[in-house]
Coordinates of C-alpha atoms in Angstrom, one line a residue:
Chain A
M64 CA -0.2 50.5 -10.4
I65 CA 0.1 51.4 -14.1
K66 CA -3.3 50.6 -15.6
A67 CA -2.8 51.8 -19.2
L68 CA -0.1 52.4 -21.7
I69 CA -0.5 55.1 -24.3
F70 CA 1.7 55.3 -27.3
D71 CA 3.2 57.7 -29.7
V72 CA 2.5 56.2 -33.1
F73 CA 4.5 57.9 -36.0
G74 CA 8.0 56.7 -35.6
T75 CA 7.4 54.7 -32.4
C76 CA 4.9 52.1 -33.7
V77 CA 5.1 52.6 -37.4
D78 CA 7.8 53.3 -40.0
W79 CA 6.3 56.4 -41.6
R80 CA 9.4 57.2 -43.7
S81 CA 9.6 54.1 -45.9
S82 CA 5.8 53.6 -45.9
V83 CA 5.1 57.1 -47.2
A84 CA 7.9 56.9 -49.7
R85 CA 6.4 53.7 -51.1
E86 CA 3.1 55.5 -51.7
V87 CA 4.9 58.6 -53.1
A88 CA 6.9 56.4 -55.5
A89 CA 3.6 54.7 -56.7
V90 CA 2.0 58.0 -57.9
L91 CA 5.0 60.3 -58.5
P92 CA 7.4 58.0 -60.4
G93 CA 10.0 60.7 -61.3
V94 CA 10.4 62.0 -57.7
D95 CA 13.0 61.1 -55.0
A96 CA 10.4 59.4 -52.9
L97 CA 12.4 59.2 -49.6
A98 CA 13.3 62.9 -50.0
F99 CA 9.7 63.7 -50.6
A100 CA 8.5 61.8 -47.6
T101 CA 11.2 63.5 -45.4
A102 CA 10.2 66.9 -46.7
W103 CA 6.5 66.2 -46.1
R104 CA 7.2 65.1 -42.5
A105 CA 9.4 68.2 -42.0
E106 CA 6.3 70.4 -42.4
Y107 CA 4.5 68.5 -39.6
D108 CA 5.8 70.3 -36.6
P109 CA 5.7 73.9 -37.9
A110 CA 2.0 73.3 -39.0
M111 CA 1.1 72.1 -35.5
A112 CA 3.1 74.8 -33.8
R113 CA 0.7 77.5 -35.1
I114 CA -2.1 75.6 -33.4
R115 CA -0.3 74.9 -30.2
D116 CA 0.6 78.6 -30.0
G117 CA -3.0 79.6 -30.5
A118 CA -2.4 81.4 -33.8
R119 CA -4.9 79.0 -35.4
G120 CA -7.8 77.0 -34.1
Y121 CA -7.6 73.2 -33.9
V122 CA -7.4 71.6 -37.4
P123 CA -7.1 67.7 -37.5
L124 CA -3.8 66.3 -38.7
D125 CA -5.5 64.9 -41.9
D126 CA -6.0 68.5 -43.1
L127 CA -2.6 69.7 -42.0
H128 CA -1.1 66.7 -44.0
L129 CA -3.0 67.8 -47.1
E130 CA -1.8 71.4 -46.8
N131 CA 1.7 70.2 -46.2
L132 CA 1.5 67.9 -49.3
D133 CA 0.6 71.0 -51.4
T134 CA 3.6 72.8 -50.0
V135 CA 6.0 70.0 -50.7
A136 CA 4.6 69.2 -54.2
R137 CA 5.2 72.9 -55.1
A138 CA 8.8 72.7 -53.7
F139 CA 9.4 69.5 -55.8
G140 CA 7.7 71.1 -58.8
V141 CA 5.2 68.2 -59.2
R142 CA 1.5 68.0 -59.6
V143 CA -0.2 65.3 -57.5
P144 CA -3.0 63.6 -59.6
D145 CA -5.2 62.8 -56.6
R146 CA -4.2 64.8 -53.5
W147 CA -6.6 63.0 -51.0
A148 CA -5.6 59.6 -52.2
L149 CA -1.9 60.3 -51.6
N150 CA -2.7 62.0 -48.3
A151 CA -4.2 58.7 -47.2
A152 CA -0.6 57.3 -47.3
W153 CA -0.6 58.3 -43.6
E154 CA -3.3 55.6 -43.0
R155 CA -1.1 52.9 -44.6
L156 CA 2.1 52.9 -42.5
D157 CA 3.8 49.6 -41.7
P158 CA 4.5 48.7 -38.0
W159 CA 8.1 48.0 -36.9
P160 CA 8.6 44.2 -36.8
D161 CA 8.4 43.9 -33.0
V162 CA 5.2 46.0 -32.5
L163 CA 2.3 43.6 -33.0
E164 CA 3.8 40.9 -30.7
G165 CA 4.7 43.5 -28.1
L166 CA 1.3 45.1 -28.1
V167 CA -0.5 41.8 -27.7
A168 CA 1.7 41.0 -24.7
L169 CA 1.1 44.4 -23.2
Q170 CA -2.6 44.3 -23.8
A171 CA -2.8 41.2 -21.6
Q172 CA -1.5 43.4 -18.8
A173 CA -3.1 46.8 -19.3
I174 CA -5.2 49.0 -21.5
I175 CA -3.3 50.0 -24.7
A176 CA -4.2 53.1 -26.8
P177 CA -2.5 55.5 -29.1
C178 CA -1.8 59.0 -27.8
S179 CA -0.9 60.5 -31.2
N180 CA -1.2 63.8 -32.9
G181 CA -3.2 61.9 -35.5
S182 CA -7.0 62.2 -35.5
I183 CA -9.3 59.5 -34.4
A184 CA -10.2 58.9 -38.0
L185 CA -6.5 58.6 -39.1
M186 CA -5.6 56.4 -36.1
T187 CA -8.6 54.1 -36.7
R188 CA -7.8 53.5 -40.3
L189 CA -4.1 53.1 -39.6
A190 CA -4.9 50.5 -36.9
R191 CA -7.0 48.6 -39.3
Y192 CA -4.3 48.7 -42.0
A193 CA -1.4 47.8 -39.6
G194 CA -3.3 45.4 -37.3
L195 CA -2.6 47.5 -34.2
P196 CA -5.0 46.0 -31.5
W197 CA -5.8 49.2 -29.6
D198 CA -8.5 49.1 -26.9
C199 CA -9.5 52.6 -27.8
I200 CA -8.2 55.7 -29.7
L201 CA -6.9 58.7 -27.6
G202 CA -4.8 61.7 -28.5
A203 CA -5.0 65.1 -30.1
D204 CA -8.7 65.0 -31.2
L205 CA -9.8 64.6 -27.6
A206 CA -7.9 67.7 -26.4
R207 CA -8.3 69.6 -29.7
D208 CA -4.6 70.4 -29.3
Y209 CA -1.3 68.9 -30.2
K210 CA 1.5 67.2 -28.2
P211 CA 3.7 68.1 -26.5
R212 CA 0.9 70.4 -24.9
P213 CA 0.1 68.8 -21.5
E214 CA -3.7 68.9 -22.4
V215 CA -3.2 66.0 -24.8
Y216 CA -1.7 63.7 -22.3
L217 CA -4.1 64.8 -19.6
A218 CA -7.2 64.5 -21.8
S219 CA -6.1 60.9 -22.7
C220 CA -5.8 60.0 -19.0
A221 CA -9.1 61.6 -18.2
A222 CA -10.9 59.7 -21.0
L223 CA -9.8 56.5 -19.3
R224 CA -10.8 57.9 -15.9
L225 CA -7.2 57.3 -14.7
A226 CA -4.8 59.5 -12.8
P227 CA -1.7 60.5 -14.8
A228 CA 0.5 58.4 -12.5
E229 CA -1.6 55.3 -13.5
V230 CA -0.7 55.8 -17.2
M231 CA 2.6 55.2 -19.0
M232 CA 3.4 57.2 -22.1
V233 CA 5.6 55.1 -24.6
A234 CA 7.6 56.9 -27.3
A235 CA 10.8 56.8 -29.3
H236 CA 11.1 60.6 -28.8
N237 CA 12.7 62.0 -25.6
D238 CA 10.8 65.3 -25.9
D239 CA 7.4 63.5 -26.0
L240 CA 8.4 61.6 -22.8
A241 CA 9.7 64.8 -21.1
A242 CA 6.3 66.5 -21.7
A243 CA 4.4 63.4 -20.5
R244 CA 6.5 63.2 -17.4
A245 CA 5.9 66.9 -16.7
A246 CA 2.2 66.2 -16.9
G247 CA 2.6 63.4 -14.3
L248 CA 2.6 60.3 -16.4
A249 CA 5.0 57.4 -16.2
T250 CA 7.3 57.0 -19.2
G251 CA 8.7 54.2 -21.4
F252 CA 11.4 54.7 -24.1
V253 CA 12.0 52.5 -27.1
P254 CA 14.6 53.6 -29.6
R255 CA 13.9 53.7 -33.3
P256 CA 17.3 54.6 -34.7
E257 CA 16.1 54.2 -38.3
E258 CA 13.0 56.3 -38.1
H259 CA 14.7 59.1 -40.1
G260 CA 16.8 56.7 -42.1
P261 CA 20.6 56.1 -42.0
G262 CA 22.5 58.9 -40.4
Q263 CA 19.8 59.7 -37.8
E264 CA 21.3 61.8 -35.0
R265 CA 18.5 62.4 -32.6
D266 CA 16.7 60.1 -30.1
L267 CA 19.3 57.3 -30.6
R268 CA 19.1 56.7 -26.9
A269 CA 17.2 57.5 -23.7
E270 CA 18.2 61.0 -22.6
S271 CA 16.7 60.8 -19.1
D272 CA 15.9 58.2 -16.5
W273 CA 12.6 57.1 -18.0
D274 CA 10.7 54.5 -15.9
I275 CA 11.4 51.9 -18.6
V276 CA 14.0 51.9 -21.3
A277 CA 13.5 49.0 -23.6
A278 CA 15.2 47.6 -26.7
D279 CA 11.9 47.1 -28.5
F280 CA 8.2 46.4 -27.9
R281 CA 8.8 42.8 -27.0
D282 CA 11.3 43.9 -24.4
L283 CA 9.0 46.6 -23.2
A284 CA 6.3 43.9 -22.5
R285 CA 8.8 41.9 -20.4
R286 CA 10.0 44.9 -18.5
F287 CA 6.5 46.2 -17.9
A288 CA 5.5 42.8 -16.4
A289 CA 8.6 43.0 -14.1
L290 CA 7.8 46.6 -13.1
C291 CA 4.2 45.9 -12.4
G292 CA 4.7 42.5 -10.8
G293 CA 2.9 40.7 -13.6
Chain B
M250 CA -21.2 53.4 -49.6
I251 CA -21.5 52.6 -45.9
K252 CA -18.0 52.8 -44.5
A253 CA -18.7 52.4 -40.8
L254 CA -21.2 50.7 -38.5
I255 CA -21.7 52.3 -35.1
F256 CA -23.5 50.3 -32.4
D257 CA -25.7 50.9 -29.4
V258 CA -24.2 48.7 -26.7
F259 CA -26.4 48.2 -23.6
G260 CA -29.1 45.8 -24.7
T261 CA -28.0 45.6 -28.4
C262 CA -24.5 44.1 -27.9
V263 CA -24.6 43.0 -24.3
D264 CA -27.1 41.5 -21.9
W265 CA -26.9 44.1 -19.1
R266 CA -29.8 42.7 -17.1
S267 CA -28.6 39.3 -16.2
S268 CA -24.9 40.5 -16.1
V269 CA -25.6 43.3 -13.6
A270 CA -27.9 41.0 -11.6
R271 CA -25.1 38.5 -11.3
E272 CA -22.8 41.2 -9.8
V273 CA -25.6 42.4 -7.5
A274 CA -26.2 38.9 -6.3
A275 CA -22.5 38.4 -5.5
V276 CA -22.4 41.4 -3.1
L277 CA -26.0 41.8 -1.9
P278 CA -27.0 38.2 -1.2
G279 CA -30.4 39.1 0.4
V280 CA -31.6 41.2 -2.5
D281 CA -33.8 40.3 -5.5
A282 CA -30.9 40.8 -7.9
L283 CA -32.9 41.0 -11.2
A284 CA -35.3 43.5 -9.6
F285 CA -32.3 45.5 -8.4
A286 CA -30.7 45.5 -11.8
T287 CA -34.0 46.5 -13.4
A288 CA -34.5 49.4 -10.9
W289 CA -30.9 50.5 -11.4
R290 CA -31.4 50.7 -15.2
A291 CA -34.8 52.5 -14.8
E292 CA -32.9 55.5 -13.3
Y293 CA -30.7 55.6 -16.5
D294 CA -32.9 57.6 -18.8
P295 CA -34.2 60.2 -16.2
A296 CA -30.6 60.9 -15.1
M297 CA -29.5 61.6 -18.7
A298 CA -32.6 63.6 -19.5
R299 CA -31.5 66.4 -17.1
I300 CA -28.3 66.6 -19.1
R301 CA -29.9 66.4 -22.5
D302 CA -32.3 69.2 -21.4
G303 CA -29.5 71.4 -20.3
A304 CA -30.5 71.4 -16.6
R305 CA -27.1 69.9 -15.8
G306 CA -23.7 70.0 -17.5
Y307 CA -22.3 66.8 -19.0
V308 CA -21.5 64.1 -16.4
P309 CA -20.1 60.8 -17.7
L310 CA -22.3 57.8 -17.3
D311 CA -20.0 56.2 -14.8
D312 CA -20.9 58.9 -12.3
L313 CA -24.6 58.8 -13.2
H314 CA -24.5 55.0 -12.6
L315 CA -23.0 55.6 -9.1
E316 CA -25.6 58.2 -8.2
N317 CA -28.4 55.9 -9.5
L318 CA -26.9 53.0 -7.4
D319 CA -27.2 55.1 -4.3
T320 CA -30.9 55.9 -5.2
V321 CA -31.7 52.2 -5.8
A322 CA -29.8 51.0 -2.7
R323 CA -31.9 53.4 -0.6
A324 CA -35.1 52.2 -2.2
F325 CA -34.1 48.6 -1.5
G326 CA -33.0 49.5 2.0
V327 CA -29.5 48.0 1.6
R328 CA -26.0 49.3 2.2
V329 CA -23.5 48.6 -0.6
P330 CA -20.2 47.6 0.9
D331 CA -18.0 49.0 -2.0
R332 CA -20.0 51.3 -4.2
W333 CA -17.4 51.8 -6.9
A334 CA -16.7 48.1 -7.1
L335 CA -20.4 47.3 -7.7
N336 CA -20.7 50.3 -10.1
A337 CA -18.0 48.5 -12.2
A338 CA -20.6 45.8 -12.9
W339 CA -21.4 47.9 -16.0
E340 CA -17.9 47.1 -17.3
R341 CA -18.5 43.3 -17.0
L342 CA -21.6 42.7 -19.2
D343 CA -21.8 39.5 -21.3
P344 CA -22.3 39.8 -25.1
W345 CA -25.3 38.1 -26.6
P346 CA -24.2 34.8 -28.2
D347 CA -24.2 36.1 -31.8
V348 CA -22.3 39.3 -31.2
L349 CA -18.6 38.4 -31.4
E350 CA -18.9 36.3 -34.6
G351 CA -21.1 39.0 -36.2
L352 CA -18.8 41.8 -35.3
V353 CA -15.7 40.0 -36.7
A354 CA -17.6 39.5 -40.0
L355 CA -18.7 43.1 -40.1
Q356 CA -15.2 44.4 -39.2
A357 CA -13.9 42.7 -42.4
Q358 CA -16.3 45.0 -44.3
A359 CA -16.3 48.3 -42.5
I360 CA -15.1 50.2 -39.5
I361 CA -17.0 49.1 -36.3
A362 CA -17.3 51.3 -33.2
P363 CA -19.7 51.7 -30.3
C364 CA -21.9 54.8 -30.3
S365 CA -23.1 54.4 -26.7
N366 CA -24.1 56.6 -23.9
G367 CA -21.3 54.9 -22.0
S368 CA -18.0 56.9 -21.6
I369 CA -14.8 56.0 -23.4
A370 CA -13.5 54.6 -20.1
L371 CA -16.6 52.4 -19.6
M372 CA -16.7 51.2 -23.2
T373 CA -13.0 50.5 -23.3
R374 CA -13.2 48.3 -20.1
L375 CA -16.4 46.6 -21.3
A376 CA -14.7 45.8 -24.7
R377 CA -11.8 44.2 -22.9
Y378 CA -14.1 42.1 -20.6
A379 CA -16.5 41.0 -23.4
G380 CA -13.9 40.7 -26.2
L381 CA -15.7 43.3 -28.4
P382 CA -13.2 44.0 -31.3
W383 CA -14.0 47.7 -31.8
D384 CA -11.8 49.8 -34.1
C385 CA -12.3 52.8 -31.9
I386 CA -14.6 54.1 -29.2
L387 CA -17.2 56.8 -30.2
G388 CA -20.4 58.0 -28.5
A389 CA -21.5 60.3 -25.7
D390 CA -18.0 61.4 -24.4
L391 CA -17.1 62.9 -27.8
A392 CA -20.3 65.0 -28.0
R393 CA -20.5 65.6 -24.2
D394 CA -24.2 64.9 -24.6
Y395 CA -26.5 61.9 -24.6
K396 CA -28.4 60.0 -27.2
P397 CA -30.9 60.5 -28.7
R398 CA -29.5 64.0 -29.1
P399 CA -28.4 64.4 -32.8
E400 CA -25.0 65.7 -31.6
V401 CA -23.9 62.3 -30.4
Y402 CA -24.5 60.6 -33.8
L403 CA -23.0 63.5 -35.7
A404 CA -19.9 63.8 -33.5
S405 CA -19.3 60.1 -34.0
C406 CA -19.5 60.4 -37.8
A407 CA -17.3 63.5 -37.7
A408 CA -14.7 61.7 -35.6
L409 CA -14.4 59.2 -38.4
R410 CA -14.4 62.0 -41.0
L411 CA -17.4 60.4 -42.7
A412 CA -20.7 61.9 -43.8
P413 CA -23.8 60.6 -41.8
A414 CA -25.0 58.8 -44.9
E415 CA -21.7 56.8 -44.9
V416 CA -22.4 55.5 -41.4
M417 CA -25.0 52.9 -40.2
M418 CA -26.3 53.0 -36.7
V419 CA -27.2 49.6 -35.3
A420 CA -29.5 49.2 -32.4
A421 CA -32.2 47.0 -30.8
H422 CA -34.2 50.1 -30.0
N423 CA -36.4 51.8 -32.5
D424 CA -36.1 55.2 -30.9
D425 CA -32.3 55.2 -31.1
L426 CA -32.6 54.4 -34.9
A427 CA -35.3 57.1 -35.4
A428 CA -32.9 59.7 -34.0
A429 CA -30.0 58.4 -36.0
R430 CA -32.1 58.4 -39.2
A431 CA -33.2 62.0 -38.4
A432 CA -29.5 62.9 -38.2
G433 CA -28.9 61.4 -41.7
L434 CA -27.4 58.0 -40.8
A435 CA -28.4 54.7 -42.3
T436 CA -30.0 52.3 -39.8
G437 CA -29.9 48.6 -38.9
F438 CA -32.2 46.9 -36.4
V439 CA -31.5 43.7 -34.5
P440 CA -34.2 42.6 -32.0
R441 CA -33.3 41.7 -28.4
P442 CA -36.6 40.4 -27.1
E443 CA -35.1 39.3 -23.8
E444 CA -33.2 42.5 -23.0
H445 CA -35.8 43.3 -20.3
G446 CA -36.5 39.7 -19.4
P447 CA -39.6 37.6 -20.1
G448 CA -42.7 39.6 -20.8
Q449 CA -40.8 42.4 -22.6
E450 CA -43.3 44.5 -24.6
R451 CA -41.2 47.1 -26.4
D452 CA -38.8 46.8 -29.3
L453 CA -39.9 43.3 -30.1
R454 CA -39.8 44.2 -33.8
A455 CA -38.8 46.8 -36.3
E456 CA -41.3 49.7 -36.2
S457 CA -40.1 51.4 -39.3
D458 CA -38.5 50.5 -42.6
W459 CA -34.9 50.5 -41.3
D460 CA -32.3 50.0 -44.0
I461 CA -31.5 46.5 -42.6
V462 CA -33.7 44.5 -40.3
A463 CA -31.7 41.4 -39.2
A464 CA -32.4 38.4 -36.9
D465 CA -29.1 38.8 -35.0
F466 CA -25.5 40.0 -35.6
R467 CA -24.5 37.1 -37.8
D468 CA -27.5 37.8 -40.0
L469 CA -26.7 41.5 -39.9
A470 CA -23.2 40.7 -41.3
R471 CA -24.7 38.7 -44.2
R472 CA -27.3 41.4 -45.0
F473 CA -24.7 44.2 -44.8
A474 CA -22.5 42.3 -47.3
A475 CA -25.5 42.0 -49.7
L476 CA -26.5 45.7 -49.2
C477 CA -23.0 46.9 -49.8
G478 CA -22.2 44.5 -52.6
G479 CA -19.5 42.7 -50.5

């Protein structure tokens, strides 16, 4: 019944916070790297919001990340020696420990692909760095819009020539799944209680009756097999 | 210098003729399966030409293949029991024997992706069947147009955020490479003298000074390493 699983990536598959902080620490030694990474990420949603609202045409996330880096560098009062090199930190994010094993087990059962707000270029380079075995790259670039706009989920299903009900969106974020469900997709939740570091308050648990609620990607693969009779 | 290799697929990576014939033979036992496969493929370029010329809006290759199947079935005077099932023959094409080893060696050096006239859906399913380890799927769907229109090569480079000169198009077809070169890409030729069966007359050899002329994909990987100093 479900023929493809599509995945949120930042936070769900990879630990952007500690990975970006590592890259920041390497080039900005005097800076609080975790705080810098958190501030950089905090600019993410407002930057996309202007595009989702139509106030600005589609700009790939690579370019938004660079603009946001400039904003955060100003706020921290630092000069970044090579802005594009540090911007590529988003292509070098480490997967959570359960992800590779889980994806391999899921790939044996269905098509797997990212449905991220990252561009095809960014997702391709990240997959090579992290070893994510995607069958193809879907997401924002196909729709030229950003999640949680329904067009992004629907364009990803259409690219696979599947109906939304034949596709499961997997995310660690309840709002991503709510938007996917509203667009007609099946939903799978995996918590990432350390995405935002210790003291994280949001998305600690499933906030709706998602089709699968799993402990991690290995558990997701087992539950998906049970759901689909595999 | 070259950061990605993008590949023609039908004929260059996979043996469509004998693979499609195998599927035809399984469901149309009374038919000359190789002749049927050849006739089916012969409808391919005329069907795309109407779209390239602007006489028809973009229609993914999956749908053109189905229309062409109906045309060929009429010409052969046969009724196809399940048209969509036979149409999926194009998702079950065997790679030439050197392809997987060559792609793995190339993938260690650069991004690899198809730049085919097949849709993302078709290329994704074919990759899963044949074990093609693509980093992402590029090609006609991104440009909503068909090779050899320059938009298809350029949209594939743009999706990777690379300049055309940073991308090498690999094909067994001289006209594909001529179009890619005209769009500014580097070029690599690999002959497939049995793509059209015994007695093939076209594309038996490189007809221009392509940047690499290789005997097969294994040789391509060695020559690419030498060219790029790997």
